[in-house]
Short mmCIF file of N, CA and C and ligand atoms in Angstrom, two decimals:
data_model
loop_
_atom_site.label_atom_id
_atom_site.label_comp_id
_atom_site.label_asym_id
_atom_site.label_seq_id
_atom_site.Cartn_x
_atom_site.Cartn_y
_atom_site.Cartn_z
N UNK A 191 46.42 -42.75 11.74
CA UNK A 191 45.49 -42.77 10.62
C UNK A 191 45.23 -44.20 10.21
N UNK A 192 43.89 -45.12 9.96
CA UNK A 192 43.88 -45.66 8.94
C UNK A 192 43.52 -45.46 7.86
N UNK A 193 43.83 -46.88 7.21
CA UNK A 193 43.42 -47.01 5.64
C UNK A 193 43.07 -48.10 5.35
N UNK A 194 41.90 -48.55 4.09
CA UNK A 194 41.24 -49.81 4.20
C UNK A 194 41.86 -49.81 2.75
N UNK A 195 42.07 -51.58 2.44
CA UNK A 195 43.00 -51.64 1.21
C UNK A 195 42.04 -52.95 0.56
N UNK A 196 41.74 -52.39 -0.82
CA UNK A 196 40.75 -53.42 -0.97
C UNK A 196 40.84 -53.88 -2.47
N UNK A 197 41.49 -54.85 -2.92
CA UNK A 197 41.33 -55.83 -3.73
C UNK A 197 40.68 -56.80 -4.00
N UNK A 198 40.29 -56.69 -5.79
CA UNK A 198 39.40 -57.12 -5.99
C UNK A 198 39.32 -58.66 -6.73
N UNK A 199 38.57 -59.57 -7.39
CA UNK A 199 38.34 -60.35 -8.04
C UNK A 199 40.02 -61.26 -8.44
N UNK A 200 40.39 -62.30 -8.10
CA UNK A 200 41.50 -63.14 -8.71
C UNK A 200 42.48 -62.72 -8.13
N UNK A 201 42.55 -61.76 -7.81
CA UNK A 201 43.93 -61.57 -6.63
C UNK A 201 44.24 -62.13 -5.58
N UNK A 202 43.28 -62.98 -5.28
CA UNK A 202 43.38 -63.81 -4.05
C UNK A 202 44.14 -65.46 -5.12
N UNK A 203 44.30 -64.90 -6.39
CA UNK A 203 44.69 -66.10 -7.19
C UNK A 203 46.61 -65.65 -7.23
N UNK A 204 47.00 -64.57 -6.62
CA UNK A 204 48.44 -64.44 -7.36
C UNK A 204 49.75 -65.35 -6.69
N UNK A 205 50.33 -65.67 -7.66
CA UNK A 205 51.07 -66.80 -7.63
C UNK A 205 51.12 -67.40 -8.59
N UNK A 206 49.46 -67.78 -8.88
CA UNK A 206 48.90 -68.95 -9.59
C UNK A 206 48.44 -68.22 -11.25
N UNK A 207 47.72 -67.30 -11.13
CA UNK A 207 47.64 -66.43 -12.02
C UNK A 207 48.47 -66.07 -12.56
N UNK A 208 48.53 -66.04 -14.41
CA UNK A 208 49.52 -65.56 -14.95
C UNK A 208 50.80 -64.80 -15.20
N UNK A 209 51.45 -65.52 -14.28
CA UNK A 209 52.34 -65.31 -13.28
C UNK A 209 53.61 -64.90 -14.34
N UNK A 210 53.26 -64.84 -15.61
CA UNK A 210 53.97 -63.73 -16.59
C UNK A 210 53.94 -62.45 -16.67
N UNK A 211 52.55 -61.86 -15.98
CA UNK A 211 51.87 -60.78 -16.19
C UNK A 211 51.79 -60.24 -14.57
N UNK A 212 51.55 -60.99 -13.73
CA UNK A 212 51.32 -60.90 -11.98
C UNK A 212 52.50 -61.22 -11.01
N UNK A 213 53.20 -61.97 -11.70
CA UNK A 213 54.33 -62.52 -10.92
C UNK A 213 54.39 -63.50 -9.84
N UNK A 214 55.42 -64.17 -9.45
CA UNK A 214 55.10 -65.61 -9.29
C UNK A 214 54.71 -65.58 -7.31
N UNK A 215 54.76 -64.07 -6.69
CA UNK A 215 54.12 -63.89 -5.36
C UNK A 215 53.14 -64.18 -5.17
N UNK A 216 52.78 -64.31 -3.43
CA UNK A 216 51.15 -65.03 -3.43
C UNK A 216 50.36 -63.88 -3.00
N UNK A 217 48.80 -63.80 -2.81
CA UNK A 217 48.29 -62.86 -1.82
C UNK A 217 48.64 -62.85 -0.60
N UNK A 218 49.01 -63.87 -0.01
CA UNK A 218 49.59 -63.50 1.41
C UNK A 218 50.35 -62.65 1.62
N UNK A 219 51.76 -63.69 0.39
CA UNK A 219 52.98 -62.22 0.16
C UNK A 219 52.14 -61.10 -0.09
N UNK A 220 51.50 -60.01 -0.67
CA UNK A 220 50.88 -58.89 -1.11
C UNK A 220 50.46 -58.66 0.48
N UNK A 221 49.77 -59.01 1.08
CA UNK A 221 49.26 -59.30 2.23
C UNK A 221 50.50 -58.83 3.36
N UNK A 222 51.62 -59.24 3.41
CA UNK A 222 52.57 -58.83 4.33
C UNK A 222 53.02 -57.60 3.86
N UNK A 223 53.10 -57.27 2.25
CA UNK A 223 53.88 -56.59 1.83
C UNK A 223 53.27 -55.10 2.10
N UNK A 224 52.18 -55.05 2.34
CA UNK A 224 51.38 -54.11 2.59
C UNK A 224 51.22 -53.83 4.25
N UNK A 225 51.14 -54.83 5.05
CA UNK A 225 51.32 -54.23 6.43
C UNK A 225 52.95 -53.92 6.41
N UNK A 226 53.84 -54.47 6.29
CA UNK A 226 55.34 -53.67 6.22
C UNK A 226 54.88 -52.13 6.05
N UNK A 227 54.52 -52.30 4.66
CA UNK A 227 54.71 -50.88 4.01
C UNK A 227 53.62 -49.80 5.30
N UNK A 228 52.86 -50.05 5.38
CA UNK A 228 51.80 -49.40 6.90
C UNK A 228 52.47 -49.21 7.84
N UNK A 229 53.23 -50.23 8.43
CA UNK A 229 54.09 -50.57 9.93
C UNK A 229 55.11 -49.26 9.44
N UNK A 230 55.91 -48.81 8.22
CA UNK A 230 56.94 -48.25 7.95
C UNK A 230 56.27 -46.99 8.28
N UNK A 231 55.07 -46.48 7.89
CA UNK A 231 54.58 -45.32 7.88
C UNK A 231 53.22 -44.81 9.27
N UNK A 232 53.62 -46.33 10.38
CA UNK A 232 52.67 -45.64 11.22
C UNK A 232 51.39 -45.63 11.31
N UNK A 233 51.01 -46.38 9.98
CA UNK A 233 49.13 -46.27 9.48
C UNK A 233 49.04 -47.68 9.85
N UNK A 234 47.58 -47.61 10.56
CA UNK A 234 46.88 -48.61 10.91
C UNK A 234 46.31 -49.50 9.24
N UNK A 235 46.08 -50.28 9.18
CA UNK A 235 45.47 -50.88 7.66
C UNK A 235 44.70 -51.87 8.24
N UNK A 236 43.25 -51.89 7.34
CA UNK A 236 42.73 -52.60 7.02
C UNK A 236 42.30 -53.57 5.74
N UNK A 237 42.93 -54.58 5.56
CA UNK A 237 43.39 -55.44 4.39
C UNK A 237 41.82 -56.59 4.00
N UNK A 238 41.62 -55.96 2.80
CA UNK A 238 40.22 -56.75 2.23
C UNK A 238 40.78 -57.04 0.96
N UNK A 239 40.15 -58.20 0.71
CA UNK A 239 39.89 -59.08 -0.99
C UNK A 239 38.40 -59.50 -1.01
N UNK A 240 37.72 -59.41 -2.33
CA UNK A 240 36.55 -59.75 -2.48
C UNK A 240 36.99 -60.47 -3.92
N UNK A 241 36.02 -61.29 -4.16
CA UNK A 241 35.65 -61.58 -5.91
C UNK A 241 34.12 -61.28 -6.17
N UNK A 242 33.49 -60.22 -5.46
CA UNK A 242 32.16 -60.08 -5.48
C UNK A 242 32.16 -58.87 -5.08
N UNK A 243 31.69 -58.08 -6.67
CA UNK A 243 31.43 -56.83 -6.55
C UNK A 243 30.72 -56.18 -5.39
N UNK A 244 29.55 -56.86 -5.02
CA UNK A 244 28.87 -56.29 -4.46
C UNK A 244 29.33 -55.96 -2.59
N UNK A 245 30.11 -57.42 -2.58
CA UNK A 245 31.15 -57.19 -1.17
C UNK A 245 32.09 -56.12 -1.55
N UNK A 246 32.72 -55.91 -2.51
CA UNK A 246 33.64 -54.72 -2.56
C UNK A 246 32.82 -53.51 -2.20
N UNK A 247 31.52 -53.06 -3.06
CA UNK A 247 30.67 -52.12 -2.74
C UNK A 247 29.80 -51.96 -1.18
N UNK A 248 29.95 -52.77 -0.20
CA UNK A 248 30.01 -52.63 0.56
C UNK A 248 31.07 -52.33 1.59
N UNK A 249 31.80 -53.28 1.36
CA UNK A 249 33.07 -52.32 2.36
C UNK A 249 33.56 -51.28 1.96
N UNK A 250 33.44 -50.82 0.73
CA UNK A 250 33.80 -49.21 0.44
C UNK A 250 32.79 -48.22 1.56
N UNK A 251 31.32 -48.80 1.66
CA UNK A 251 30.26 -47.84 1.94
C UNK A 251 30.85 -47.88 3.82
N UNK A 252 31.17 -49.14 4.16
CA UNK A 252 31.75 -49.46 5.57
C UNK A 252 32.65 -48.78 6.07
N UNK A 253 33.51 -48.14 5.03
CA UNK A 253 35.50 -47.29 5.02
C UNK A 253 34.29 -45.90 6.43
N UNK A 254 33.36 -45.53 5.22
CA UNK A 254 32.58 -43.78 5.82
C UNK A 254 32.56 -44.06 7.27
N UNK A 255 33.44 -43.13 7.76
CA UNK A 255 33.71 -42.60 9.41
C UNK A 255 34.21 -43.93 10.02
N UNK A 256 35.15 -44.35 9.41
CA UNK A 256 35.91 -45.35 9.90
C UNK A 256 37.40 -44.99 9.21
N UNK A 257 37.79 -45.12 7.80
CA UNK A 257 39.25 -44.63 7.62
C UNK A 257 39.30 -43.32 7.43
N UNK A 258 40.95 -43.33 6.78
CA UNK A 258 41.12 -41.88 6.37
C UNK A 258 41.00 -42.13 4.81
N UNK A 259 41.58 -43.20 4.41
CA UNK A 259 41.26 -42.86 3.04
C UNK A 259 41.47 -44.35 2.58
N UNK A 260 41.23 -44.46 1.08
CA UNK A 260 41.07 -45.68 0.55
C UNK A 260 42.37 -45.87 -0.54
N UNK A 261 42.88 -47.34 -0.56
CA UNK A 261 43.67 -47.81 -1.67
C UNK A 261 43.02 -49.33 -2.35
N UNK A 262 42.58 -49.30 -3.41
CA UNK A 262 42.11 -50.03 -4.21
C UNK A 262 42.15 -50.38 -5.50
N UNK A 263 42.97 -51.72 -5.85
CA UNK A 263 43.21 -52.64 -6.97
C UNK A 263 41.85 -53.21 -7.06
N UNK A 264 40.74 -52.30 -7.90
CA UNK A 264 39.39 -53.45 -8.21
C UNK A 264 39.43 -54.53 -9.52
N UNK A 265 40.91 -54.69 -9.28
CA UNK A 265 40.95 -55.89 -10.98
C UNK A 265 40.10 -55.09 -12.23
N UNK A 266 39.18 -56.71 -12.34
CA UNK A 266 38.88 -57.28 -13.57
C UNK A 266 37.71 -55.50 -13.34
N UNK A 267 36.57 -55.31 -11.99
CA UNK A 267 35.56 -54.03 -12.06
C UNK A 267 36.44 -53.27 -12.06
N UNK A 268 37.39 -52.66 -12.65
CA UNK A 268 37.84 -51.51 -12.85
C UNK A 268 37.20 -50.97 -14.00
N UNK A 269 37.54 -51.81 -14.78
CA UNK A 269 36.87 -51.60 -16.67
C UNK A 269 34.97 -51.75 -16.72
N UNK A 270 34.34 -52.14 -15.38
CA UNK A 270 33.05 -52.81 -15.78
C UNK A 270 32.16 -52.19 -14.61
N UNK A 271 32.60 -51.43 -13.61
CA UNK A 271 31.98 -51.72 -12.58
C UNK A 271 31.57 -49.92 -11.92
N UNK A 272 30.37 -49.62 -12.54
CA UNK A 272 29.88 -48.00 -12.15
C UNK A 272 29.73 -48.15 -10.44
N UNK A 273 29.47 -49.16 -10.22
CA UNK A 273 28.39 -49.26 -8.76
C UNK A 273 30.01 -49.13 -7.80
N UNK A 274 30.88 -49.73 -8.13
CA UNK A 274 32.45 -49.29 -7.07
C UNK A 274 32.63 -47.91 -7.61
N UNK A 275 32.33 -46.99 -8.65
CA UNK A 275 32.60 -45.58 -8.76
C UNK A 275 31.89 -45.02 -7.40
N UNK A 276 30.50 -45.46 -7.77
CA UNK A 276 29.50 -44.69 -7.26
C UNK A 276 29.90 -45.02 -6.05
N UNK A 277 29.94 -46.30 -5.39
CA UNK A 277 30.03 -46.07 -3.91
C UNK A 277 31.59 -45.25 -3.07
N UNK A 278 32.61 -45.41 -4.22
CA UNK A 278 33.90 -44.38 -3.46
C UNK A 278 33.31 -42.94 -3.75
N UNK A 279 32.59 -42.38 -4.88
CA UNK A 279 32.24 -41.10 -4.55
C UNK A 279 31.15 -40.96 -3.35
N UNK A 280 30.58 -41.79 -3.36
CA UNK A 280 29.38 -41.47 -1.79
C UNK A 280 30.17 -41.87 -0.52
N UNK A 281 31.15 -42.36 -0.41
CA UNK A 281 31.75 -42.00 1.21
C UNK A 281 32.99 -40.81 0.88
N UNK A 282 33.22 -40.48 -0.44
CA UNK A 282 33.77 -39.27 -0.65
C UNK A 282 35.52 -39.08 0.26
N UNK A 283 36.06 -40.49 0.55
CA UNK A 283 37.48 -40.41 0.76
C UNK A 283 38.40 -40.25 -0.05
N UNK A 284 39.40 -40.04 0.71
CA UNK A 284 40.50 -39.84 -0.47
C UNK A 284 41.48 -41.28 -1.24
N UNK A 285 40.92 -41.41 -2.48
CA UNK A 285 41.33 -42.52 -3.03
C UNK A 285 42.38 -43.04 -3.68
N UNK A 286 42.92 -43.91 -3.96
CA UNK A 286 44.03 -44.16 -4.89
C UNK A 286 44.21 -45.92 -5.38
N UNK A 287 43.98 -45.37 -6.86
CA UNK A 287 43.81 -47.15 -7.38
C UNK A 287 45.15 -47.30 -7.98
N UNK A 288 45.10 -48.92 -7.70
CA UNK A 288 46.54 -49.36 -7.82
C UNK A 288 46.31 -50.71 -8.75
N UNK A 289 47.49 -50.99 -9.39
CA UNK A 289 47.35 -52.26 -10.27
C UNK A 289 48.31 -52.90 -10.55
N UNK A 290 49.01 -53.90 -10.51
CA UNK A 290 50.41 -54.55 -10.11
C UNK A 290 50.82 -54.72 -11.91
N UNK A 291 49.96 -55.04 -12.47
CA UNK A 291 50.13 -54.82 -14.49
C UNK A 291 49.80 -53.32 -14.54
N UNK A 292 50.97 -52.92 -15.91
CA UNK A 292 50.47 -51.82 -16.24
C UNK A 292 49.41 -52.19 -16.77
N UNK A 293 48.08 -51.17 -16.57
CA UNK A 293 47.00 -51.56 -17.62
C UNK A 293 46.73 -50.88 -19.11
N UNK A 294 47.43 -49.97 -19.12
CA UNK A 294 47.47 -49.04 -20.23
C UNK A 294 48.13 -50.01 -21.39
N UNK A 295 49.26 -50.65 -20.84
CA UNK A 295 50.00 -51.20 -22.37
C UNK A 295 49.30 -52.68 -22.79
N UNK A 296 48.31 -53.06 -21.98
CA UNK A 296 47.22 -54.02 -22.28
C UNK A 296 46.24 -53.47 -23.20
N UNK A 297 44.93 -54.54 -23.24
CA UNK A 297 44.50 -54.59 -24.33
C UNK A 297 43.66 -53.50 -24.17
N UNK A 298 42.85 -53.25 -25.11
CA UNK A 298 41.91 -51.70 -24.77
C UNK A 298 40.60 -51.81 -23.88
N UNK A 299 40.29 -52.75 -23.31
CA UNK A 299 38.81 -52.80 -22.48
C UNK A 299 40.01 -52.78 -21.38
N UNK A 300 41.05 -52.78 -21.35
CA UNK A 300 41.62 -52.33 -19.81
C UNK A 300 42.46 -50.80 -19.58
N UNK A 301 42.02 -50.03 -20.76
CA UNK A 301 42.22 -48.77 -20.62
C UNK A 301 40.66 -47.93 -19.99
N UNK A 302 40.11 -48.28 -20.08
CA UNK A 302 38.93 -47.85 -19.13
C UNK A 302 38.60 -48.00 -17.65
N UNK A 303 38.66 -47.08 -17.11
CA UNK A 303 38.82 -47.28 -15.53
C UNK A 303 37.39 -46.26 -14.99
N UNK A 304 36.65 -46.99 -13.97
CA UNK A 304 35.41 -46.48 -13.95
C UNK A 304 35.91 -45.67 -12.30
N UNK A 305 36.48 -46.90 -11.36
CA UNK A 305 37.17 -46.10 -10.17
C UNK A 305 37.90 -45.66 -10.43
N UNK A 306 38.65 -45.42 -11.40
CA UNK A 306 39.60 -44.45 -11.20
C UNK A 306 39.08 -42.90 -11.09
N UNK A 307 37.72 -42.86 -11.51
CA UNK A 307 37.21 -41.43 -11.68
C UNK A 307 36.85 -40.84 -10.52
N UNK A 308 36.97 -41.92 -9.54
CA UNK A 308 37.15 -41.35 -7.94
C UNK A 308 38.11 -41.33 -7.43
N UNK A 309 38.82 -41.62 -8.37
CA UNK A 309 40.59 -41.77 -7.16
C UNK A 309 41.30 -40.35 -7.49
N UNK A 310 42.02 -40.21 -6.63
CA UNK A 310 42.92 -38.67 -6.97
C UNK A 310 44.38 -38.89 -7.61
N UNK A 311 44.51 -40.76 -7.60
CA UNK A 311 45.89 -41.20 -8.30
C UNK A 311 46.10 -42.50 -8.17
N UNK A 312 47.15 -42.71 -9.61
CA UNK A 312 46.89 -43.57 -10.03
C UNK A 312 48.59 -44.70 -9.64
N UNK A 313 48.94 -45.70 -9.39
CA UNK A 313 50.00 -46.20 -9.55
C UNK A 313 49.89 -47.61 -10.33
N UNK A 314 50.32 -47.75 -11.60
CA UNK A 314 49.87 -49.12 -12.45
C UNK A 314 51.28 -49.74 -12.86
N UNK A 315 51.28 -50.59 -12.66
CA UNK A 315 52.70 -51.83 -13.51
C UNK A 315 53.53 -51.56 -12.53
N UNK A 316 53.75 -50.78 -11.38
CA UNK A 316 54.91 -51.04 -10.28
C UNK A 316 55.07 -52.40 -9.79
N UNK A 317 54.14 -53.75 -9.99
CA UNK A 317 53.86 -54.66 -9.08
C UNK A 317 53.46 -54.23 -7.73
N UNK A 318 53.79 -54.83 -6.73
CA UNK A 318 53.47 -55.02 -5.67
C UNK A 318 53.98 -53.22 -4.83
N UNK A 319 55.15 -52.73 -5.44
CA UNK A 319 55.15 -51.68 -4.99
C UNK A 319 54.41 -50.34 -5.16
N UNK A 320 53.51 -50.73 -5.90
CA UNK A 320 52.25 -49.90 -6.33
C UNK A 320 51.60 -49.58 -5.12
N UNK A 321 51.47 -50.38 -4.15
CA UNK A 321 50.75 -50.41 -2.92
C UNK A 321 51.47 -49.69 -1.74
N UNK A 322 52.44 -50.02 -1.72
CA UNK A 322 53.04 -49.19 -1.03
C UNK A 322 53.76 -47.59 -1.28
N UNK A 323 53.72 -47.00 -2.59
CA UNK A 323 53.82 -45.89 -3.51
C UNK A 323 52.76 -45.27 -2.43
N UNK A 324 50.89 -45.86 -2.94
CA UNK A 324 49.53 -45.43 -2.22
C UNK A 324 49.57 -45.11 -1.20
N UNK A 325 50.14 -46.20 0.05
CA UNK A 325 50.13 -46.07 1.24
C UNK A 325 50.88 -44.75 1.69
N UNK A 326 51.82 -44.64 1.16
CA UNK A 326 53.16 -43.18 1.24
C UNK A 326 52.10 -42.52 1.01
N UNK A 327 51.30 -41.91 -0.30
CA UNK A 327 51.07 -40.94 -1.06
C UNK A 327 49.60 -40.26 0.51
N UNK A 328 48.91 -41.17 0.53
CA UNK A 328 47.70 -41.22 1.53
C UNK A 328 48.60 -40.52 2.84
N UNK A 329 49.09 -41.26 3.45
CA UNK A 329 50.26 -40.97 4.81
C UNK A 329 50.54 -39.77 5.46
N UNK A 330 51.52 -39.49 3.62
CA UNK A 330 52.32 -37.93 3.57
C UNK A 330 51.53 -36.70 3.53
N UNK A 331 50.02 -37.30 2.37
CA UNK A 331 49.10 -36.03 2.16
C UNK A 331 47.58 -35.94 3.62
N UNK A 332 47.47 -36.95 4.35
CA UNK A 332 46.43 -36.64 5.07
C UNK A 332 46.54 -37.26 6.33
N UNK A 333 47.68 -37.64 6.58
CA UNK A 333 48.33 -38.72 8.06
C UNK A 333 48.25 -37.54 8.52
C1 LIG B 33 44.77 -55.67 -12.39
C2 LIG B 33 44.58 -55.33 -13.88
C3 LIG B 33 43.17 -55.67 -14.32
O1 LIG B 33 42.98 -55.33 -15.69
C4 LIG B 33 42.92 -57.15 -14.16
O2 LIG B 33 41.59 -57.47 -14.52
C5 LIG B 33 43.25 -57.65 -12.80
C6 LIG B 33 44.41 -57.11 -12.10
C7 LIG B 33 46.23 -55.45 -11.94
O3 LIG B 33 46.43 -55.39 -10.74
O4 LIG B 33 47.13 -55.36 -12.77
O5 LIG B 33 42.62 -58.58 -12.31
O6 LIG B 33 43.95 -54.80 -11.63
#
């Protein structure tokens, strides 16, 4: 099976980024930590970062008849961004958004999640093991 893993906006900043809130790992680290977690379970991955919505909204539309399903941290467009709803409901995979901060015990424009209304689940504030939680959850239910 694959899976295309797609993070969004400033995550290509972690390390450097408020590294109170993100922790002091880099994207690379995130980057290995996620093929491990694939390699453990057998799934092929395909590993994307954008800071441009509109590249995220395209490689979502790119996943259709190529993965099995999607895992996606869209950051900052989680709270802002209809057009990443709309395009995970039009290739209609099976989704799961992830977020290394809880976002709930943040401020209230980050209790609104627009992809999440396409995802079938949610993993938030695990850090980095949020991603690999997804990768299992995807694996176990459609590997
Ligand atoms: C984030 C949470 C978002 O609110 C924020 O804008 C991010 C990262 C997370 O992984 O905790 O950039 O998605």
């Amino acid at each position: 099976m694959k899976l295309c893993i797609i993070n969004g906006p400033n995550l290509n900043m972690l390390g450097i980024r408020e590294p109170d809130i993100y922790g002091a790992k880099t994207y690379d680290d995130l980057v290995d930590f996620i093929r491990r977690a694939c390699e453990e379970k057998g799934v092929e991955c395909d590993i994307f970062q954008s800071n441009s919505e509109g590249d995220i909204v395209t490689k979502i539309q790119q996943t259709y008849g190529d993965a099995a399903g999607i895992v996606i941290n869209p950051a900052a467009y989680t709270h802002t961004s209809v057009a990443i709803l709309d395009a995970l409901k039009a290739v209609g995979l099976p989704a799961v958004e992830v977020h290394i901060s809880d976002v709930d015990s943040r401020e209230d424009f980050r209790k609104i999640s627009y992809a999440g209304m396409a995802c079938e689940k949610r993993f938030s504030g695990l850090g980095f093991e949020g991603y690999r939680q997804a990768v299992f959850y995807l694996a176990d239910k459609y590997g």
